Amino acid sequence: MVMHNRAISKWVEDDSNGGLFFDPVIRMPEIVRKPKNVKVPFHVALTATDAPYSKWQCRIMYYWYKKQKDLPGSEMGGFTRILHSGSPDNLMDEIPTVVVDPLPEGLDRGYIVLNRPWAFVQWLEKATIEEDYILMAEPDHIFISPLPNLGSGGFPAAYPFFYIKPAGNEKLLRKFFPEEMGPVTNIDPIGNSPVIIKKDLLEKIAPTWMNVSLKMKDDPETDKTFGWVLEMYAYAVASALNDVQHILRKDFMLQPPWDFEIGKKFIIHYTYGCDYNMKGDLTYGKIGEWRFDKRSFLRGPPPRNLSLPPPGVPESVVGKASFLAFVAMVEHGITDRKYEIS
């Protein structure tokens, strides 16, 4: 894992024992070092709607949170589903939930994710959160390993997305990140999730994140260019405007079908459709003979006994190990219940 320190333009590495270090010349200040063998719990929070598509993902996500929470190496604390539909739903007794208001009607313009920063602003104002750190997660995350607190002091931890490219969008970003704030490379290549961040830092960033999101949506050029990742750019910009820098952790999660092996990752993010022919060849962009795409299940959960990928899928090439674990977890998360998902 590496991170970039703006102040002195050096790269920082994780020594895998909870500490951070520079090159031999300049060392990270001790204040941001995480003491070994000291648990620093974080609260898991995700935003959701009351739509069936959101509900089944939340139930699977919460199921695997409970499975991993108390295992050795975990620093996962409490859990909250932030429901931004404005009224309670039928999962209130199953998943710890706080109800918040959606944006005023029409303000999201069909971009439902625009409600996420507003939901966090409300939750942070009204909830009592015991932990000092918060993990911002999403319904389509599956915990595959006990997750430690990857943040350190004032440095939150985030996953770097290959498609978030601040340097390649400088002209647009200068509308929201003026030159006096520094180079656009001060903007981390991240979204808001997954991020583990100190609560007080998120309280500072969240209102800016909300306002930048709305301003980006109001700008036709930015809206057209960023599309479904607009809110992700808004979080990255809001963090930079508040001078908050993230530790970039590629081991935070994996995204099938692009990541081939589970390795020592912590989260599977199943946002991409996965298509294969029966020879085991990836047919991304074309519906495969075997496929899993969460968007095929907008009205309800996937069926029980999901079929596994074809046996010809090479483990080392296209990530059969990732898919087998992923499909098994989705199926298990649904079927290991005494009741049906509705």
Short mmCIF file of C-alpha atoms in Angstrom, two decimals:
data_model
loop_
_atom_site.label_atom_id
_atom_site.label_comp_id
_atom_site.label_asym_id
_atom_site.label_seq_id
_atom_site.Cartn_x
_atom_site.Cartn_y
_atom_site.Cartn_z
CA MET A 1 0.00 0.00 0.00
CA VAL A 2 1.24 3.50 -0.74
CA MET A 3 0.04 7.01 -0.12
CA HIS A 4 1.24 10.36 -1.33
CA ASN A 5 2.11 13.15 1.06
CA ARG A 6 1.44 16.52 -0.52
CA ALA A 7 3.52 18.53 1.88
CA ILE A 8 6.88 17.05 0.95
CA SER A 9 6.02 15.06 -2.18
CA LYS A 10 7.22 11.73 -0.83
CA TRP A 11 5.56 8.35 -1.06
CA VAL A 12 4.60 6.61 2.15
CA GLU A 13 4.34 2.83 2.51
CA ASP A 14 2.52 0.59 4.94
CA ASP A 15 4.89 -1.74 6.77
CA SER A 16 2.03 -4.27 7.20
CA ASN A 17 2.30 -4.00 10.98
CA GLY A 18 0.06 -1.01 11.36
CA GLY A 19 2.78 1.61 10.92
CA LEU A 20 3.55 4.00 8.12
CA PHE A 21 6.99 5.08 6.99
CA PHE A 22 8.68 7.34 4.49
CA ASP A 23 11.94 6.68 2.77
CA PRO A 24 14.90 6.50 5.21
CA VAL A 25 15.37 10.27 5.13
CA ILE A 26 12.00 11.57 6.33
CA ARG A 27 9.67 9.66 8.63
CA MET A 28 5.95 10.05 9.18
CA PRO A 29 5.15 12.00 12.37
CA GLU A 30 4.50 9.69 15.28
CA ILE A 31 1.04 11.20 15.82
CA VAL A 32 -0.36 9.38 12.79
CA ARG A 33 1.10 6.01 13.71
CA LYS A 34 -1.38 3.39 14.79
CA PRO A 35 -0.19 1.60 17.94
CA LYS A 36 0.32 -2.10 17.47
CA ASN A 37 -2.07 -4.47 19.22
CA VAL A 38 -4.49 -1.66 20.08
CA LYS A 39 -7.97 -2.06 18.63
CA VAL A 40 -9.46 1.08 17.12
CA PRO A 41 -13.05 0.16 16.21
CA PHE A 42 -14.97 1.81 13.40
CA HIS A 43 -18.70 2.09 12.76
CA VAL A 44 -19.99 0.58 9.51
CA ALA A 45 -22.48 2.83 7.72
CA LEU A 46 -24.16 2.50 4.35
CA THR A 47 -26.88 4.50 2.65
CA ALA A 48 -29.89 2.76 1.17
CA THR A 49 -33.39 3.16 -0.21
CA ASP A 50 -36.54 1.14 0.43
CA ALA A 51 -36.51 -0.34 -3.09
CA PRO A 52 -36.37 -4.17 -3.35
CA TYR A 53 -33.09 -3.88 -5.29
CA SER A 54 -31.48 -2.07 -2.35
CA LYS A 55 -33.06 -4.28 0.30
CA TRP A 56 -31.70 -7.64 -0.86
CA GLN A 57 -28.20 -6.22 -1.21
CA CYS A 58 -28.36 -4.70 2.28
CA ARG A 59 -29.45 -8.02 3.78
CA ILE A 60 -26.56 -9.90 2.21
CA MET A 61 -24.12 -7.17 3.19
CA TYR A 62 -25.32 -7.14 6.81
CA TYR A 63 -25.21 -10.94 6.95
CA TRP A 64 -21.50 -10.99 6.06
CA TYR A 65 -20.74 -8.07 8.35
CA LYS A 66 -22.03 -10.17 11.26
CA LYS A 67 -19.99 -13.16 10.10
CA GLN A 68 -16.72 -11.18 10.04
CA LYS A 69 -17.26 -8.69 12.87
CA ASP A 70 -15.98 -10.71 15.82
CA LEU A 71 -13.25 -12.72 14.09
CA PRO A 72 -9.57 -12.16 14.95
CA GLY A 73 -8.16 -9.15 13.17
CA SER A 74 -11.49 -7.36 12.89
CA GLU A 75 -11.96 -3.86 14.26
CA MET A 76 -15.53 -3.57 13.01
CA GLY A 77 -17.84 -1.92 15.50
CA GLY A 78 -21.50 -1.07 15.21
CA PHE A 79 -23.58 -0.95 12.04
CA THR A 80 -26.11 1.51 10.62
CA ARG A 81 -28.18 1.42 7.46
CA ILE A 82 -28.95 5.07 6.67
CA LEU A 83 -32.33 4.85 4.98
CA HIS A 84 -32.89 8.00 2.92
CA SER A 85 -36.42 7.21 1.83
CA GLY A 86 -37.92 9.35 4.58
CA SER A 87 -39.99 6.65 6.29
CA PRO A 88 -39.41 3.26 7.98
CA ASP A 89 -39.53 0.02 6.00
CA ASN A 90 -39.84 -3.69 6.79
CA LEU A 91 -36.13 -4.17 7.54
CA MET A 92 -36.07 -1.88 10.59
CA ASP A 93 -36.14 -4.81 13.04
CA GLU A 94 -33.57 -6.83 11.12
CA ILE A 95 -30.88 -4.26 10.33
CA PRO A 96 -29.97 -1.34 12.62
CA THR A 97 -31.39 1.61 10.71
CA VAL A 98 -31.69 5.38 10.99
CA VAL A 99 -34.28 7.04 8.77
CA VAL A 100 -33.37 10.36 7.16
CA ASP A 101 -35.03 12.55 4.57
CA PRO A 102 -34.36 12.37 0.85
CA LEU A 103 -33.43 15.50 -1.07
CA PRO A 104 -36.41 17.69 -1.96
CA GLU A 105 -38.40 16.21 -4.82
CA GLY A 106 -36.75 16.63 -8.18
CA LEU A 107 -33.42 17.85 -6.84
CA ASP A 108 -31.62 14.59 -7.57
CA ARG A 109 -32.94 14.60 -11.17
CA GLY A 110 -33.11 10.83 -11.23
CA TYR A 111 -29.54 10.44 -9.91
CA ILE A 112 -30.45 8.65 -6.69
CA VAL A 113 -26.85 8.58 -5.45
CA LEU A 114 -27.03 12.34 -4.99
CA ASN A 115 -28.95 11.58 -1.80
CA ARG A 116 -25.91 9.90 -0.24
CA PRO A 117 -24.00 12.98 1.01
CA TRP A 118 -27.22 14.57 2.28
CA ALA A 119 -28.02 11.33 4.11
CA PHE A 120 -24.63 11.33 5.82
CA VAL A 121 -25.01 14.99 6.82
CA GLN A 122 -28.32 14.20 8.55
CA TRP A 123 -27.09 11.00 10.17
CA LEU A 124 -24.00 12.65 11.62
CA GLU A 125 -26.21 15.37 13.12
CA LYS A 126 -28.86 13.13 14.66
CA ALA A 127 -27.14 9.85 15.57
CA THR A 128 -25.08 8.91 18.60
CA ILE A 129 -22.01 7.13 17.21
CA GLU A 130 -19.80 5.52 19.83
CA GLU A 131 -16.83 4.80 17.58
CA ASP A 132 -14.34 7.52 16.59
CA TYR A 133 -14.03 6.12 13.06
CA ILE A 134 -16.60 5.40 10.36
CA LEU A 135 -16.47 3.05 7.40
CA MET A 136 -18.60 4.35 4.55
CA ALA A 137 -19.73 1.22 2.73
CA GLU A 138 -22.33 0.29 0.10
CA PRO A 139 -25.05 -2.36 -0.19
CA ASP A 140 -23.12 -4.25 -2.90
CA HIS A 141 -20.12 -4.84 -0.64
CA ILE A 142 -19.44 -8.30 0.76
CA PHE A 143 -16.95 -8.63 3.61
CA ILE A 144 -14.69 -11.58 2.80
CA SER A 145 -12.12 -11.07 5.57
CA PRO A 146 -12.14 -9.49 9.02
CA LEU A 147 -11.54 -5.81 8.34
CA PRO A 148 -9.09 -3.89 10.52
CA ASN A 149 -9.06 -0.12 10.83
CA LEU A 150 -6.93 0.90 7.85
CA GLY A 151 -6.94 4.58 8.77
CA SER A 152 -4.21 6.28 10.79
CA GLY A 153 -4.80 9.43 12.78
CA GLY A 154 -5.76 12.26 10.48
CA PHE A 155 -5.31 10.11 7.39
CA PRO A 156 -8.43 8.24 6.26
CA ALA A 157 -8.05 5.08 4.19
CA ALA A 158 -9.69 4.76 0.78
CA TYR A 159 -9.72 2.52 -2.26
CA PRO A 160 -8.21 4.09 -5.42
CA PHE A 161 -10.50 3.74 -8.45
CA PHE A 162 -8.82 3.48 -11.84
CA TYR A 163 -11.57 5.54 -13.48
CA ILE A 164 -11.34 8.53 -11.11
CA LYS A 165 -8.77 10.72 -12.87
CA PRO A 166 -8.43 14.22 -11.43
CA ALA A 167 -5.41 15.12 -13.57
CA GLY A 168 -7.29 14.15 -16.72
CA ASN A 169 -10.25 16.37 -15.82
CA GLU A 170 -8.47 19.50 -14.61
CA LYS A 171 -10.55 21.92 -16.67
CA LEU A 172 -13.80 20.67 -15.16
CA LEU A 173 -12.47 20.30 -11.64
CA ARG A 174 -11.14 23.87 -11.58
CA LYS A 175 -14.79 24.97 -11.47
CA PHE A 176 -14.97 23.46 -7.97
CA PHE A 177 -11.32 23.33 -6.88
CA PRO A 178 -9.72 26.74 -7.55
CA GLU A 179 -6.05 27.13 -8.38
CA GLU A 180 -5.27 28.71 -5.02
CA MET A 181 -6.07 25.34 -3.43
CA GLY A 182 -3.13 23.78 -5.23
CA PRO A 183 -2.68 21.30 -8.08
CA VAL A 184 -5.54 18.99 -9.01
CA THR A 185 -3.29 16.10 -8.00
CA ASN A 186 -4.23 17.13 -4.45
CA ILE A 187 -7.55 15.47 -5.28
CA ASP A 188 -7.33 11.76 -4.45
CA PRO A 189 -8.52 9.22 -7.10
CA ILE A 190 -11.29 7.94 -4.84
CA GLY A 191 -14.98 7.94 -4.08
CA ASN A 192 -16.59 8.06 -0.68
CA SER A 193 -16.75 4.29 -0.40
CA PRO A 194 -15.02 2.32 0.83
CA VAL A 195 -13.46 4.89 3.14
CA ILE A 196 -12.52 4.56 6.80
CA ILE A 197 -12.36 8.04 8.30
CA LYS A 198 -12.39 9.74 11.67
CA LYS A 199 -15.84 10.93 12.60
CA ASP A 200 -14.78 14.53 13.14
CA LEU A 201 -13.18 14.66 9.69
CA LEU A 202 -16.32 13.30 8.05
CA GLU A 203 -18.42 15.84 9.92
CA LYS A 204 -16.24 18.53 8.34
CA ILE A 205 -16.24 17.04 4.83
CA ALA A 206 -19.88 15.94 4.53
CA PRO A 207 -21.55 19.37 4.08
CA THR A 208 -18.92 20.32 1.47
CA TRP A 209 -19.43 16.97 -0.25
CA MET A 210 -23.17 17.61 -0.44
CA ASN A 211 -22.76 21.14 -1.80
CA VAL A 212 -20.13 20.16 -4.37
CA SER A 213 -22.33 17.26 -5.53
CA LEU A 214 -25.26 19.59 -6.12
CA LYS A 215 -23.09 22.17 -7.90
CA MET A 216 -21.61 19.49 -10.16
CA LYS A 217 -25.08 18.22 -11.00
CA ASP A 218 -26.15 21.77 -11.83
CA ASP A 219 -23.28 22.17 -14.29
CA PRO A 220 -24.30 20.49 -17.57
CA GLU A 221 -20.74 19.89 -18.77
CA THR A 222 -19.64 18.31 -15.50
CA ASP A 223 -22.82 16.28 -15.20
CA LYS A 224 -22.44 14.89 -18.72
CA THR A 225 -18.73 14.11 -18.31
CA PHE A 226 -18.80 12.48 -14.88
CA GLY A 227 -22.17 10.75 -15.19
CA TRP A 228 -22.71 8.03 -12.59
CA VAL A 229 -19.38 8.78 -10.86
CA LEU A 230 -20.20 12.46 -10.26
CA GLU A 231 -20.82 12.00 -6.55
CA MET A 232 -17.52 10.14 -6.24
CA TYR A 233 -15.63 13.07 -7.75
CA ALA A 234 -17.56 15.38 -5.43
CA TYR A 235 -16.33 13.51 -2.35
CA ALA A 236 -12.75 13.57 -3.60
CA VAL A 237 -12.97 17.31 -4.27
CA ALA A 238 -14.65 18.01 -0.93
CA SER A 239 -11.87 16.15 0.87
CA ALA A 240 -9.19 18.17 -0.93
CA LEU A 241 -11.03 21.43 -0.21
CA ASN A 242 -10.85 20.50 3.48
CA ASP A 243 -7.18 19.52 3.11
CA VAL A 244 -7.90 15.89 3.92
CA GLN A 245 -5.63 13.32 2.27
CA HIS A 246 -6.35 9.59 2.10
CA ILE A 247 -4.15 6.55 2.42
CA LEU A 248 -4.73 4.64 -0.82
CA ARG A 249 -5.32 0.94 -0.17
CA LYS A 250 -5.62 -1.27 -3.21
CA ASP A 251 -6.13 -4.22 -0.87
CA PHE A 252 -9.30 -2.62 0.51
CA MET A 253 -11.47 -4.47 -2.02
CA LEU A 254 -11.62 -6.33 -5.31
CA GLN A 255 -14.01 -5.89 -8.24
CA PRO A 256 -14.81 -8.95 -10.36
CA PRO A 257 -14.31 -9.57 -13.22
CA TRP A 258 -11.31 -7.24 -13.35
CA ASP A 259 -9.54 -8.51 -10.25
CA PHE A 260 -8.47 -12.09 -10.71
CA GLU A 261 -7.65 -13.25 -7.17
CA ILE A 262 -9.00 -12.64 -3.70
CA GLY A 263 -5.59 -12.65 -2.08
CA LYS A 264 -5.60 -10.60 1.12
CA LYS A 265 -8.45 -8.30 0.10
CA PHE A 266 -11.24 -7.42 2.52
CA ILE A 267 -14.30 -6.61 0.40
CA ILE A 268 -15.83 -7.87 -2.83
CA HIS A 269 -17.61 -5.11 -4.75
CA TYR A 270 -19.98 -6.76 -7.19
CA THR A 271 -21.02 -3.70 -9.17
CA TYR A 272 -19.90 -5.03 -12.56
CA GLY A 273 -21.84 -7.56 -14.58
CA CYS A 274 -19.93 -10.81 -15.08
CA ASP A 275 -20.43 -12.71 -18.33
CA TYR A 276 -18.71 -15.91 -19.55
CA ASN A 277 -19.26 -18.44 -22.28
CA MET A 278 -19.24 -22.11 -21.36
CA LYS A 279 -15.57 -22.35 -22.35
CA GLY A 280 -14.74 -20.00 -19.52
CA ASP A 281 -13.99 -16.96 -21.68
CA LEU A 282 -14.99 -13.54 -20.40
CA THR A 283 -17.52 -11.91 -22.74
CA TYR A 284 -17.78 -8.54 -21.01
CA GLY A 285 -20.13 -6.24 -22.89
CA LYS A 286 -22.01 -9.21 -24.32
CA ILE A 287 -24.46 -11.30 -22.36
CA GLY A 288 -22.73 -14.57 -21.56
CA GLU A 289 -24.00 -18.11 -21.37
CA TRP A 290 -23.22 -17.80 -17.67
CA ARG A 291 -23.71 -14.44 -16.07
CA PHE A 292 -24.27 -12.62 -12.84
CA ASP A 293 -25.33 -9.00 -12.89
CA LYS A 294 -27.01 -7.48 -9.87
CA ARG A 295 -29.06 -5.28 -12.21
CA SER A 296 -30.88 -8.37 -13.41
CA PHE A 297 -32.63 -8.39 -10.03
CA LEU A 298 -34.17 -4.93 -9.72
CA ARG A 299 -37.49 -6.26 -8.43
CA GLY A 300 -36.22 -8.85 -6.00
CA PRO A 301 -33.27 -10.99 -4.92
CA PRO A 302 -31.39 -13.51 -7.05
CA PRO A 303 -32.86 -17.01 -7.02
CA ARG A 304 -31.69 -19.69 -4.67
CA ASN A 305 -29.07 -22.18 -5.88
CA LEU A 306 -27.28 -19.79 -8.21
CA SER A 307 -25.27 -21.70 -10.78
CA LEU A 308 -21.48 -21.50 -10.45
CA PRO A 309 -19.24 -20.29 -13.28
CA PRO A 310 -18.35 -22.86 -15.96
CA PRO A 311 -15.53 -25.22 -14.95
CA GLY A 312 -13.32 -24.01 -17.80
CA VAL A 313 -12.79 -20.59 -16.22
CA PRO A 314 -9.03 -20.46 -15.41
CA GLU A 315 -8.47 -19.52 -11.80
CA SER A 316 -5.28 -17.58 -12.44
CA VAL A 317 -6.51 -15.72 -15.52
CA VAL A 318 -10.07 -14.55 -14.99
CA GLY A 319 -10.50 -15.04 -11.29
CA LYS A 320 -12.49 -18.22 -10.84
CA ALA A 321 -11.51 -18.10 -7.19
CA SER A 322 -13.08 -14.65 -6.88
CA PHE A 323 -16.25 -15.73 -8.63
CA LEU A 324 -16.66 -18.97 -6.72
CA ALA A 325 -16.32 -17.11 -3.43
CA PHE A 326 -18.56 -14.31 -4.61
CA VAL A 327 -21.36 -16.51 -5.94
CA ALA A 328 -21.24 -18.76 -2.91
CA MET A 329 -21.47 -15.74 -0.62
CA VAL A 330 -24.41 -14.26 -2.47
CA GLU A 331 -26.22 -17.60 -2.37
CA HIS A 332 -25.33 -18.20 1.28
CA GLY A 333 -26.34 -14.71 2.26
CA ILE A 334 -29.76 -15.35 0.79
CA THR A 335 -30.38 -18.96 1.73
CA ASP A 336 -28.94 -19.18 5.24
CA ARG A 337 -32.18 -17.76 6.63
CA LYS A 338 -35.29 -19.04 8.27
CA TYR A 339 -37.40 -16.83 6.04
CA GLU A 340 -37.61 -15.55 2.51
CA ILE A 341 -36.28 -12.23 1.32
CA SER A 342 -39.10 -9.96 0.20
#
